Each structure stands twice: as C-alpha cells, then as structure tokens.
Amino acid sequence: MAKYHLHLAHLYGDLLNTYGDIGNIIALKYYAKQMDTDIQVDVVSIEDDFDPDQFDIAFFGGGQDYEQMVVSKDIQTKKDGIKKFIEDGKPMLAICGGYQLLGKYYVGADGEKIPGIGVLDHYTLTQSEHRSAQQNQSRFIGDVEIQNEDTGAKFHGFENHNGRTFLGENERPLGHVLAGHGNNGEDGTEGAIYLHTYCSYFHGPILTRNGELAKQMLLEALSIKYPDADLTPQEGLIVQPTF
C-alpha cells in the first residue's frame, strides 16, 4: 500500500483528449509510484459539480472546436470552484483548449468570440486575423523547444494550434521559445505559470517528455496535503515564486 494518496480531477476527460493528452495522467501515475504515492482519477464533466476541496491536483486537456464549445458553456458553472482550486495553490496542468478556457476568451476558427472563465488573465485570438504577418499560415504546427527563465530547464514538445495567446497580469511564461512558435509567434513566450497552475500548447504529451514538470506538480500537491511529510526536493524542478 502506498504511503501517500492524491485525488486528481480530469476536467472534461470524456470530451477533451486530443492528441492522446491523457498520457499526462499516465506520466503522473508513473512518477507518483516512484514517490510511494497512488493517484485516484475522477472525470469531472458536463453537469458535474467541481468541489475544489475534494481534489489535490487537476488536468484540463484540449479538444476539437465542437467539444470546446460545449465545454465553454458548462464550465461557467464551475468557475468559482476552479478559481478557488487555483488560488489555494493546488497544481493544475492545462493544455491547448484547456489553457484557452481558463483565460478571458478565445476566438474560434470561424471568428466567434467564445468566453472562458477568466480565472487567468490571458486571452486568445485566431491566426486568421494575422495571416499576412504569418505568410498565410493558419496553424502553428511542429516541434517546439523552450527554456524556463528561472532554472534554465528546457522543455520539448509538439504544437498544433490555431490560437494566438497573449499573457496577462501575474502570468509568466512556462518558457521562452528556442525553436517553434509558442503562444503567439510574436513575443517568444510559450505557456503560462500562475501560482501552481501550468499552461501550455505542448502535446506529446508534455509530461511524458518532460518528467521534471510532472515531479514538480506531484511535490506541490503532496506538500499541501501532507505538510509535515519529509518531501525532499528533487533535482531539476522549477523554482516557483510566489506572486
């Protein structure tokens, strides 16, 4: 029997699982086992309540336009719970569509402005509004490499997105782009960090290729749930400042 136990919320895991991003949960379970920890995973989906006190860690993936539209309406009912979860400093990973929906809004491929829940300050435009500068490119697709400005750690992944995301107040990038396009192809940023919430356009999935981030999230979750436990920091983890 494992020494520690974590409860993970997979937000809309039955609808948003593009590019096999459920692999992030598999990676978390893999590293958790090495840390004598088991993880219970529950999908929180349409019409489900989200109790932030019930969960220790969360994952929010991306999906196709139709599924994201459905989620964008339902998630408004979970806004307060998600905001509390984030502000309590519990770790969350949001990828692609999940990343966009945590922000103020995103503009879909057809030009419709779709509201997010605004618990983070970024917003997302569409590339169709900016094609002249991108040589008629309609998506950012390909391998991407970034470097975290605090530790120098490098992250590798694959991006495939139409959105151009711009960070807001109290957000900093997961990393600065060394290769690829990143958040918007303009300012050299990729992803976002706010408290212990990590956002990215990295598929791959990100945690299977960048295990240090998975271990970082697990240690953050364990330190909150087990404040008296001896959780020795592991090499290569992001040093997370307090905003």
PDB file of N, CA and C in Angstrom, residues 58-151:
ATOM      1  N   ALA A  58      -5.080  18.614 -10.688  1.00  0.00           N
ATOM      2  CA  ALA A  58      -6.064  18.622 -11.779  1.00  0.00           C
ATOM      3  C   ALA A  58      -5.381  18.657 -13.128  1.00  0.00           C
ATOM      4  N   PHE A  59      -6.078  18.071 -14.119  1.00  0.00           N
ATOM      5  CA  PHE A  59      -5.624  18.120 -15.504  1.00  0.00           C
ATOM      6  C   PHE A  59      -6.794  18.532 -16.396  1.00  0.00           C
ATOM      7  N   PHE A  60      -6.504  19.440 -17.338  1.00  0.00           N
ATOM      8  CA  PHE A  60      -7.521  20.006 -18.227  1.00  0.00           C
ATOM      9  C   PHE A  60      -6.942  19.995 -19.639  1.00  0.00           C
ATOM     10  N   GLY A  61      -7.405  19.083 -20.491  1.00  0.00           N
ATOM     11  CA  GLY A  61      -6.850  18.927 -21.832  1.00  0.00           C
ATOM     12  C   GLY A  61      -7.581  19.743 -22.880  1.00  0.00           C
ATOM     13  N   GLY A  62      -7.268  19.490 -24.124  1.00  0.00           N
ATOM     14  CA  GLY A  62      -7.866  20.211 -25.250  1.00  0.00           C
ATOM     15  C   GLY A  62      -8.684  19.298 -26.132  1.00  0.00           C
ATOM     16  N   GLY A  63      -9.450  19.892 -27.042  1.00  0.00           N
ATOM     17  CA  GLY A  63     -10.294  19.107 -27.930  1.00  0.00           C
ATOM     18  C   GLY A  63     -10.602  19.826 -29.219  1.00  0.00           C
ATOM     19  N   GLN A  64     -11.510  19.269 -29.981  1.00  0.00           N
ATOM     20  CA  GLN A  64     -11.928  19.878 -31.230  1.00  0.00           C
ATOM     21  C   GLN A  64     -12.871  21.051 -30.941  1.00  0.00           C
ATOM     22  N   ASP A  65     -13.139  21.863 -31.975  1.00  0.00           N
ATOM     23  CA  ASP A  65     -13.926  23.085 -31.796  1.00  0.00           C
ATOM     24  C   ASP A  65     -15.303  22.803 -31.194  1.00  0.00           C
ATOM     25  N   TYR A  66     -15.992  21.768 -31.673  1.00  0.00           N
ATOM     26  CA  TYR A  66     -17.342  21.491 -31.190  1.00  0.00           C
ATOM     27  C   TYR A  66     -17.329  21.148 -29.704  1.00  0.00           C
ATOM     28  N   GLU A  67     -16.438  20.248 -29.308  1.00  0.00           N
ATOM     29  CA  GLU A  67     -16.370  19.844 -27.910  1.00  0.00           C
ATOM     30  C   GLU A  67     -15.985  21.026 -27.020  1.00  0.00           C
ATOM     31  N   GLN A  68     -15.055  21.859 -27.499  1.00  0.00           N
ATOM     32  CA  GLN A  68     -14.665  23.008 -26.699  1.00  0.00           C
ATOM     33  C   GLN A  68     -15.816  23.998 -26.543  1.00  0.00           C
ATOM     34  N   MET A  69     -16.645  24.113 -27.566  1.00  0.00           N
ATOM     35  CA  MET A  69     -17.808  24.988 -27.466  1.00  0.00           C
ATOM     36  C   MET A  69     -18.776  24.482 -26.393  1.00  0.00           C
ATOM     37  N   VAL A  70     -19.000  23.173 -26.380  1.00  0.00           N
ATOM     38  CA  VAL A  70     -19.864  22.579 -25.364  1.00  0.00           C
ATOM     39  C   VAL A  70     -19.293  22.835 -23.972  1.00  0.00           C
ATOM     40  N   VAL A  71     -18.003  22.602 -23.818  1.00  0.00           N
ATOM     41  CA  VAL A  71     -17.352  22.780 -22.522  1.00  0.00           C
ATOM     42  C   VAL A  71     -17.381  24.242 -22.089  1.00  0.00           C
ATOM     43  N   SER A  72     -17.219  25.166 -23.046  1.00  0.00           N
ATOM     44  CA  SER A  72     -17.173  26.591 -22.706  1.00  0.00           C
ATOM     45  C   SER A  72     -18.456  27.062 -22.022  1.00  0.00           C
ATOM     46  N   LYS A  73     -19.569  26.415 -22.322  1.00  0.00           N
ATOM     47  CA  LYS A  73     -20.843  26.774 -21.692  1.00  0.00           C
ATOM     48  C   LYS A  73     -20.974  26.139 -20.308  1.00  0.00           C
ATOM     49  N   ASP A  74     -20.622  24.865 -20.218  1.00  0.00           N
ATOM     50  CA  ASP A  74     -20.779  24.170 -18.941  1.00  0.00           C
ATOM     51  C   ASP A  74     -19.790  24.655 -17.894  1.00  0.00           C
ATOM     52  N   ILE A  75     -18.576  24.997 -18.311  1.00  0.00           N
ATOM     53  CA  ILE A  75     -17.525  25.314 -17.344  1.00  0.00           C
ATOM     54  C   ILE A  75     -17.805  26.589 -16.572  1.00  0.00           C
ATOM     55  N   GLN A  76     -18.714  27.413 -17.088  1.00  0.00           N
ATOM     56  CA  GLN A  76     -19.067  28.629 -16.351  1.00  0.00           C
ATOM     57  C   GLN A  76     -19.646  28.285 -14.975  1.00  0.00           C
ATOM     58  N   THR A  77     -20.302  27.143 -14.866  1.00  0.00           N
ATOM     59  CA  THR A  77     -20.881  26.725 -13.582  1.00  0.00           C
ATOM     60  C   THR A  77     -19.813  26.251 -12.605  1.00  0.00           C
ATOM     61  N   LYS A  78     -18.622  25.999 -13.079  1.00  0.00           N
ATOM     62  CA  LYS A  78     -17.521  25.506 -12.252  1.00  0.00           C
ATOM     63  C   LYS A  78     -16.486  26.593 -11.982  1.00  0.00           C
ATOM     64  N   LYS A  79     -16.749  27.810 -12.451  1.00  0.00           N
ATOM     65  CA  LYS A  79     -15.762  28.888 -12.363  1.00  0.00           C
ATOM     66  C   LYS A  79     -15.292  29.124 -10.937  1.00  0.00           C
ATOM     67  N   ASP A  80     -16.203  29.265 -10.006  1.00  0.00           N
ATOM     68  CA  ASP A  80     -15.822  29.581  -8.625  1.00  0.00           C
ATOM     69  C   ASP A  80     -14.969  28.475  -8.014  1.00  0.00           C
ATOM     70  N   GLY A  81     -15.347  27.222  -8.284  1.00  0.00           N
ATOM     71  CA  GLY A  81     -14.580  26.113  -7.743  1.00  0.00           C
ATOM     72  C   GLY A  81     -13.181  26.038  -8.323  1.00  0.00           C
ATOM     73  N   ILE A  82     -13.060  26.247  -9.640  1.00  0.00           N
ATOM     74  CA  ILE A  82     -11.749  26.208 -10.283  1.00  0.00           C
ATOM     75  C   ILE A  82     -10.884  27.367  -9.804  1.00  0.00           C
ATOM     76  N   LYS A  83     -11.489  28.533  -9.654  1.00  0.00           N
ATOM     77  CA  LYS A  83     -10.734  29.690  -9.160  1.00  0.00           C
ATOM     78  C   LYS A  83     -10.189  29.420  -7.762  1.00  0.00           C
ATOM     79  N   LYS A  84     -11.026  28.859  -6.890  1.00  0.00           N
ATOM     80  CA  LYS A  84     -10.562  28.550  -5.535  1.00  0.00           C
ATOM     81  C   LYS A  84      -9.450  27.520  -5.556  1.00  0.00           C
ATOM     82  N   PHE A  85      -9.593  26.487  -6.387  1.00  0.00           N
ATOM     83  CA  PHE A  85      -8.565  25.452  -6.519  1.00  0.00           C
ATOM     84  C   PHE A  85      -7.225  26.085  -6.885  1.00  0.00           C
ATOM     85  N   ILE A  86      -7.242  26.976  -7.865  1.00  0.00           N
ATOM     86  CA  ILE A  86      -6.015  27.629  -8.331  1.00  0.00           C
ATOM     87  C   ILE A  86      -5.458  28.555  -7.254  1.00  0.00           C
ATOM     88  N   GLU A  87      -6.302  29.380  -6.662  1.00  0.00           N
ATOM     89  CA  GLU A  87      -5.841  30.344  -5.662  1.00  0.00           C
ATOM     90  C   GLU A  87      -5.370  29.663  -4.379  1.00  0.00           C
ATOM     91  N   ASP A  88      -5.851  28.456  -4.116  1.00  0.00           N
ATOM     92  CA  ASP A  88      -5.359  27.687  -2.973  1.00  0.00           C
ATOM     93  C   ASP A  88      -3.965  27.130  -3.231  1.00  0.00           C
ATOM     94  N   GLY A  89      -3.458  27.313  -4.444  1.00  0.00           N
ATOM     95  CA  GLY A  89      -2.110  26.879  -4.774  1.00  0.00           C
ATOM     96  C   GLY A  89      -1.990  25.424  -5.152  1.00  0.00           C
ATOM     97  N   LYS A  90      -3.113  24.772  -5.410  1.00  0.00           N
ATOM     98  CA  LYS A  90      -3.054  23.377  -5.833  1.00  0.00           C
ATOM     99  C   LYS A  90      -2.632  23.303  -7.299  1.00  0.00           C
ATOM    100  N   PRO A  91      -1.848  22.287  -7.668  1.00  0.00           N
ATOM    101  CA  PRO A  91      -1.322  22.225  -9.040  1.00  0.00           C
ATOM    102  C   PRO A  91      -2.361  21.785 -10.068  1.00  0.00           C
ATOM    103  N   MET A  92      -2.344  22.470 -11.186  1.00  0.00           N
ATOM    104  CA  MET A  92      -3.188  22.139 -12.329  1.00  0.00           C
ATOM    105  C   MET A  92      -2.351  22.245 -13.593  1.00  0.00           C
ATOM    106  N   LEU A  93      -2.582  21.327 -14.522  1.00  0.00           N
ATOM    107  CA  LEU A  93      -1.978  21.394 -15.852  1.00  0.00           C
ATOM    108  C   LEU A  93      -3.082  21.579 -16.872  1.00  0.00           C
ATOM    109  N   ALA A  94      -2.988  22.628 -17.684  1.00  0.00           N
ATOM    110  CA  ALA A  94      -3.985  22.906 -18.720  1.00  0.00           C
ATOM    111  C   ALA A  94      -3.289  22.957 -20.070  1.00  0.00           C
ATOM    112  N   ILE A  95      -3.779  22.165 -21.008  1.00  0.00           N
ATOM    113  CA  ILE A  95      -3.162  22.044 -22.320  1.00  0.00           C
ATOM    114  C   ILE A  95      -4.111  22.553 -23.395  1.00  0.00           C
ATOM    115  N   CYS A  96      -3.610  23.372 -24.290  1.00  0.00           N
ATOM    116  CA  CYS A  96      -4.290  23.808 -25.507  1.00  0.00           C
ATOM    117  C   CYS A  96      -5.678  24.396 -25.199  1.00  0.00           C
ATOM    118  N   GLY A  97      -6.759  23.686 -25.522  1.00  0.00           N
ATOM    119  CA  GLY A  97      -8.094  24.212 -25.283  1.00  0.00           C
ATOM    120  C   GLY A  97      -8.354  24.485 -23.814  1.00  0.00           C
ATOM    121  N   GLY A  98      -7.853  23.625 -22.928  1.00  0.00           N
ATOM    122  CA  GLY A  98      -7.991  23.867 -21.500  1.00  0.00           C
ATOM    123  C   GLY A  98      -7.285  25.152 -21.092  1.00  0.00           C
ATOM    124  N   TYR A  99      -6.111  25.370 -21.631  1.00  0.00           N
ATOM    125  CA  TYR A  99      -5.342  26.599 -21.437  1.00  0.00           C
ATOM    126  C   TYR A  99      -6.177  27.804 -21.862  1.00  0.00           C
ATOM    127  N   GLN A 100      -6.770  27.752 -23.037  1.00  0.00           N
ATOM    128  CA  GLN A 100      -7.561  28.869 -23.551  1.00  0.00           C
ATOM    129  C   GLN A 100      -8.786  29.145 -22.680  1.00  0.00           C
ATOM    130  N   LEU A 101      -9.454  28.091 -22.222  1.00  0.00           N
ATOM    131  CA  LEU A 101     -10.699  28.255 -21.476  1.00  0.00           C
ATOM    132  C   LEU A 101     -10.486  28.787 -20.060  1.00  0.00           C
ATOM    133  N   LEU A 102      -9.292  28.655 -19.516  1.00  0.00           N
ATOM    134  CA  LEU A 102      -9.005  29.257 -18.220  1.00  0.00           C
ATOM    135  C   LEU A 102      -8.871  30.775 -18.328  1.00  0.00           C
ATOM    136  N   GLY A 103      -8.632  31.272 -19.537  1.00  0.00           N
ATOM    137  CA  GLY A 103      -8.436  32.694 -19.758  1.00  0.00           C
ATOM    138  C   GLY A 103      -9.735  33.452 -19.966  1.00  0.00           C
ATOM    139  N   LYS A 104      -9.605  34.697 -20.413  1.00  0.00           N
ATOM    140  CA  LYS A 104     -10.766  35.568 -20.562  1.00  0.00           C
ATOM    141  C   LYS A 104     -11.658  35.128 -21.710  1.00  0.00           C
ATOM    142  N   TYR A 105     -11.068  34.816 -22.848  1.00  0.00           N
ATOM    143  CA  TYR A 105     -11.837  34.385 -24.011  1.00  0.00           C
ATOM    144  C   TYR A 105     -10.883  33.838 -25.060  1.00  0.00           C
ATOM    145  N   TYR A 106     -11.445  33.139 -26.027  1.00  0.00           N
ATOM    146  CA  TYR A 106     -10.666  32.776 -27.211  1.00  0.00           C
ATOM    147  C   TYR A 106     -11.550  32.961 -28.438  1.00  0.00           C
ATOM    148  N   VAL A 107     -10.926  33.249 -29.543  1.00  0.00           N
ATOM    149  CA  VAL A 107     -11.621  33.439 -30.811  1.00  0.00           C
ATOM    150  C   VAL A 107     -11.474  32.158 -31.612  1.00  0.00           C
ATOM    151  N   GLY A 108     -12.607  31.546 -31.979  1.00  0.00           N
ATOM    152  CA  GLY A 108     -12.582  30.305 -32.724  1.00  0.00           C
ATOM    153  C   GLY A 108     -12.157  30.492 -34.163  1.00  0.00           C
ATOM    154  N   ALA A 109     -11.971  29.373 -34.854  1.00  0.00           N
ATOM    155  CA  ALA A 109     -11.513  29.421 -36.246  1.00  0.00           C
ATOM    156  C   ALA A 109     -12.492  30.165 -37.148  1.00  0.00           C
ATOM    157  N   ASP A 110     -13.780  30.191 -36.756  1.00  0.00           N
ATOM    158  CA  ASP A 110     -14.787  30.883 -37.560  1.00  0.00           C
ATOM    159  C   ASP A 110     -14.952  32.341 -37.152  1.00  0.00           C
ATOM    160  N   GLY A 111     -14.125  32.807 -36.214  1.00  0.00           N
ATOM    161  CA  GLY A 111     -14.163  34.204 -35.806  1.00  0.00           C
ATOM    162  C   GLY A 111     -15.057  34.496 -34.620  1.00  0.00           C
ATOM    163  N   GLU A 112     -15.767  33.485 -34.093  1.00  0.00           N
ATOM    164  CA  GLU A 112     -16.653  33.721 -32.957  1.00  0.00           C
ATOM    165  C   GLU A 112     -15.844  33.863 -31.667  1.00  0.00           C
ATOM    166  N   LYS A 113     -16.184  34.871 -30.882  1.00  0.00           N
ATOM    167  CA  LYS A 113     -15.529  35.108 -29.597  1.00  0.00           C
ATOM    168  C   LYS A 113     -16.209  34.260 -28.534  1.00  0.00           C
ATOM    169  N   ILE A 114     -15.460  33.335 -27.964  1.00  0.00           N
ATOM    170  CA  ILE A 114     -16.011  32.362 -27.027  1.00  0.00           C
ATOM    171  C   ILE A 114     -15.476  32.667 -25.631  1.00  0.00           C
ATOM    172  N   PRO A 115     -16.363  32.884 -24.660  1.00  0.00           N
ATOM    173  CA  PRO A 115     -15.891  33.249 -23.321  1.00  0.00           C
ATOM    174  C   PRO A 115     -15.219  32.093 -22.599  1.00  0.00           C
ATOM    175  N   GLY A 116     -14.112  32.409 -21.933  1.00  0.00           N
ATOM    176  CA  GLY A 116     -13.524  31.480 -20.987  1.00  0.00           C
ATOM    177  C   GLY A 116     -14.097  31.790 -19.612  1.00  0.00           C
ATOM    178  N   ILE A 117     -13.400  31.351 -18.577  1.00  0.00           N
ATOM    179  CA  ILE A 117     -13.904  31.640 -17.230  1.00  0.00           C
ATOM    180  C   ILE A 117     -13.103  32.739 -16.543  1.00  0.00           C
ATOM    181  N   GLY A 118     -12.051  33.222 -17.183  1.00  0.00           N
ATOM    182  CA  GLY A 118     -11.333  34.383 -16.682  1.00  0.00           C
ATOM    183  C   GLY A 118     -10.660  34.209 -15.339  1.00  0.00           C
ATOM    184  N   VAL A 119     -10.322  32.992 -14.980  1.00  0.00           N
ATOM    185  CA  VAL A 119      -9.596  32.801 -13.724  1.00  0.00           C
ATOM    186  C   VAL A 119      -8.113  33.099 -13.912  1.00  0.00           C
ATOM    187  N   LEU A 120      -7.654  33.120 -15.159  1.00  0.00           N
ATOM    188  CA  LEU A 120      -6.335  33.614 -15.524  1.00  0.00           C
ATOM    189  C   LEU A 120      -6.534  34.761 -16.513  1.00  0.00           C
ATOM    190  N   ASP A 121      -5.509  35.600 -16.664  1.00  0.00           N
ATOM    191  CA  ASP A 121      -5.692  36.867 -17.374  1.00  0.00           C
ATOM    192  C   ASP A 121      -5.344  36.847 -18.859  1.00  0.00           C
ATOM    193  N   HIS A 122      -4.977  35.703 -19.413  1.00  0.00           N
ATOM    194  CA  HIS A 122      -4.630  35.682 -20.824  1.00  0.00           C
ATOM    195  C   HIS A 122      -5.891  35.658 -21.703  1.00  0.00           C
ATOM    196  N   TYR A 123      -5.687  35.920 -22.983  1.00  0.00           N
ATOM    197  CA  TYR A 123      -6.754  35.827 -23.978  1.00  0.00           C
ATOM    198  C   TYR A 123      -6.154  35.267 -25.253  1.00  0.00           C
ATOM    199  N   THR A 124      -7.008  34.769 -26.140  1.00  0.00           N
ATOM    200  CA  THR A 124      -6.533  34.064 -27.323  1.00  0.00           C
ATOM    201  C   THR A 124      -7.259  34.552 -28.567  1.00  0.00           C
ATOM    202  N   LEU A 125      -6.489  34.971 -29.558  1.00  0.00           N
ATOM    203  CA  LEU A 125      -7.009  35.369 -30.862  1.00  0.00           C
ATOM    204  C   LEU A 125      -6.790  34.242 -31.850  1.00  0.00           C
ATOM    205  N   THR A 126      -7.343  34.407 -33.044  1.00  0.00           N
ATOM    206  CA  THR A 126      -7.162  33.399 -34.091  1.00  0.00           C
ATOM    207  C   THR A 126      -6.135  33.871 -35.104  1.00  0.00           C
ATOM    208  N   GLN A 127      -5.463  32.933 -35.749  1.00  0.00           N
ATOM    209  CA  GLN A 127      -4.438  33.296 -36.720  1.00  0.00           C
ATOM    210  C   GLN A 127      -5.020  33.905 -37.988  1.00  0.00           C
ATOM    211  N   SER A 128      -6.295  33.667 -38.255  1.00  0.00           N
ATOM    212  CA  SER A 128      -6.896  34.235 -39.470  1.00  0.00           C
ATOM    213  C   SER A 128      -6.893  35.753 -39.434  1.00  0.00           C
ATOM    214  N   GLU A 129      -6.787  36.338 -38.246  1.00  0.00           N
ATOM    215  CA  GLU A 129      -6.720  37.789 -38.105  1.00  0.00           C
ATOM    216  C   GLU A 129      -5.321  38.327 -38.348  1.00  0.00           C
ATOM    217  N   HIS A 130      -4.375  37.429 -38.523  1.00  0.00           N
ATOM    218  CA  HIS A 130      -2.965  37.844 -38.554  1.00  0.00           C
ATOM    219  C   HIS A 130      -2.187  37.123 -39.651  1.00  0.00           C
ATOM    220  N   ARG A 131      -2.895  36.647 -40.649  1.00  0.00           N
ATOM    221  CA  ARG A 131      -2.250  35.772 -41.644  1.00  0.00           C
ATOM    222  C   ARG A 131      -1.204  36.476 -42.483  1.00  0.00           C
ATOM    223  N   SER A 132      -1.378  37.757 -42.737  1.00  0.00           N
ATOM    224  CA  SER A 132      -0.412  38.445 -43.587  1.00  0.00           C
ATOM    225  C   SER A 132       0.980  38.401 -42.981  1.00  0.00           C
ATOM    226  N   ALA A 133       1.028  38.544 -41.639  1.00  0.00           N
ATOM    227  CA  ALA A 133       2.321  38.523 -40.961  1.00  0.00           C
ATOM    228  C   ALA A 133       2.856  37.107 -40.819  1.00  0.00           C
ATOM    229  N   GLN A 134       1.987  36.125 -40.940  1.00  0.00           N
ATOM    230  CA  GLN A 134       2.405  34.733 -40.795  1.00  0.00           C
ATOM    231  C   GLN A 134       2.480  34.020 -42.144  1.00  0.00           C
ATOM    232  N   GLN A 135       2.526  34.798 -43.220  1.00  0.00           N
ATOM    233  CA  GLN A 135       2.650  34.237 -44.563  1.00  0.00           C
ATOM    234  C   GLN A 135       1.533  33.234 -44.851  1.00  0.00           C
ATOM    235  N   ASN A 136       0.303  33.667 -44.514  1.00  0.00           N
ATOM    236  CA  ASN A 136      -0.900  32.874 -44.780  1.00  0.00           C
ATOM    237  C   ASN A 136      -0.954  31.560 -44.013  1.00  0.00           C
ATOM    238  N   GLN A 137      -0.162  31.461 -42.970  1.00  0.00           N
ATOM    239  CA  GLN A 137      -0.202  30.269 -42.141  1.00  0.00           C
ATOM    240  C   GLN A 137      -1.435  30.310 -41.257  1.00  0.00           C
ATOM    241  N   SER A 138      -2.166  29.202 -41.164  1.00  0.00           N
ATOM    242  CA  SER A 138      -3.383  29.180 -40.375  1.00  0.00           C
ATOM    243  C   SER A 138      -3.224  28.408 -39.075  1.00  0.00           C
ATOM    244  N   ARG A 139      -2.113  27.688 -38.893  1.00  0.00           N
ATOM    245  CA  ARG A 139      -1.866  26.964 -37.654  1.00  0.00           C
ATOM    246  C   ARG A 139      -0.375  26.964 -37.355  1.00  0.00           C
ATOM    247  N   PHE A 140      -0.051  26.869 -36.071  1.00  0.00           N
ATOM    248  CA  PHE A 140       1.318  26.631 -35.648  1.00  0.00           C
ATOM    249  C   PHE A 140       1.461  25.137 -35.441  1.00  0.00           C
ATOM    250  N   ILE A 141       2.270  24.490 -36.253  1.00  0.00           N
ATOM    251  CA  ILE A 141       2.423  23.038 -36.201  1.00  0.00           C
ATOM    252  C   ILE A 141       3.907  22.692 -36.246  1.00  0.00           C
ATOM    253  N   GLY A 142       4.330  21.818 -35.366  1.00  0.00           N
ATOM    254  CA  GLY A 142       5.692  21.322 -35.437  1.00  0.00           C
ATOM    255  C   GLY A 142       6.329  21.161 -34.064  1.00  0.00           C
ATOM    256  N   ASP A 143       7.566  20.700 -34.064  1.00  0.00           N
ATOM    257  CA  ASP A 143       8.308  20.526 -32.826  1.00  0.00           C
ATOM    258  C   ASP A 143       8.622  21.888 -32.213  1.00  0.00           C
ATOM    259  N   VAL A 144       8.642  21.921 -30.888  1.00  0.00           N
ATOM    260  CA  VAL A 144       8.903  23.172 -30.191  1.00  0.00           C
ATOM    261  C   VAL A 144       9.789  22.887 -28.986  1.00  0.00           C
ATOM    262  N   GLU A 145      10.691  23.822 -28.722  1.00  0.00           N
ATOM    263  CA  GLU A 145      11.592  23.729 -27.574  1.00  0.00           C
ATOM    264  C   GLU A 145      11.595  25.073 -26.855  1.00  0.00           C
ATOM    265  N   ILE A 146      11.506  25.027 -25.518  1.00  0.00           N
ATOM    266  CA  ILE A 146      11.514  26.257 -24.740  1.00  0.00           C
ATOM    267  C   ILE A 146      12.473  26.101 -23.567  1.00  0.00           C
ATOM    268  N   GLN A 147      12.779  27.223 -22.937  1.00  0.00           N
ATOM    269  CA  GLN A 147      13.659  27.213 -21.773  1.00  0.00           C
ATOM    270  C   GLN A 147      13.030  28.044 -20.663  1.00  0.00           C
ATOM    271  N   ASN A 148      12.946  27.453 -19.479  1.00  0.00           N
ATOM    272  CA  ASN A 148      12.394  28.161 -18.336  1.00  0.00           C
ATOM    273  C   ASN A 148      13.393  29.210 -17.864  1.00  0.00           C
ATOM    274  N   GLU A 149      12.912  30.442 -17.675  1.00  0.00           N
ATOM    275  CA  GLU A 149      13.824  31.544 -17.370  1.00  0.00           C
ATOM    276  C   GLU A 149      14.371  31.492 -15.950  1.00  0.00           C
ATOM    277  N   ASP A 150      13.725  30.764 -15.051  1.00  0.00           N
ATOM    278  CA  ASP A 150      14.179  30.707 -13.663  1.00  0.00           C
ATOM    279  C   ASP A 150      15.258  29.659 -13.443  1.00  0.00           C
ATOM    280  N   THR A 151      15.105  28.504 -14.058  1.00  0.00           N
ATOM    281  CA  THR A 151      16.028  27.401 -13.798  1.00  0.00           C
ATOM    282  C   THR A 151      16.935  27.072 -14.973  1.00  0.00           C
TER     283      THR A 151
END
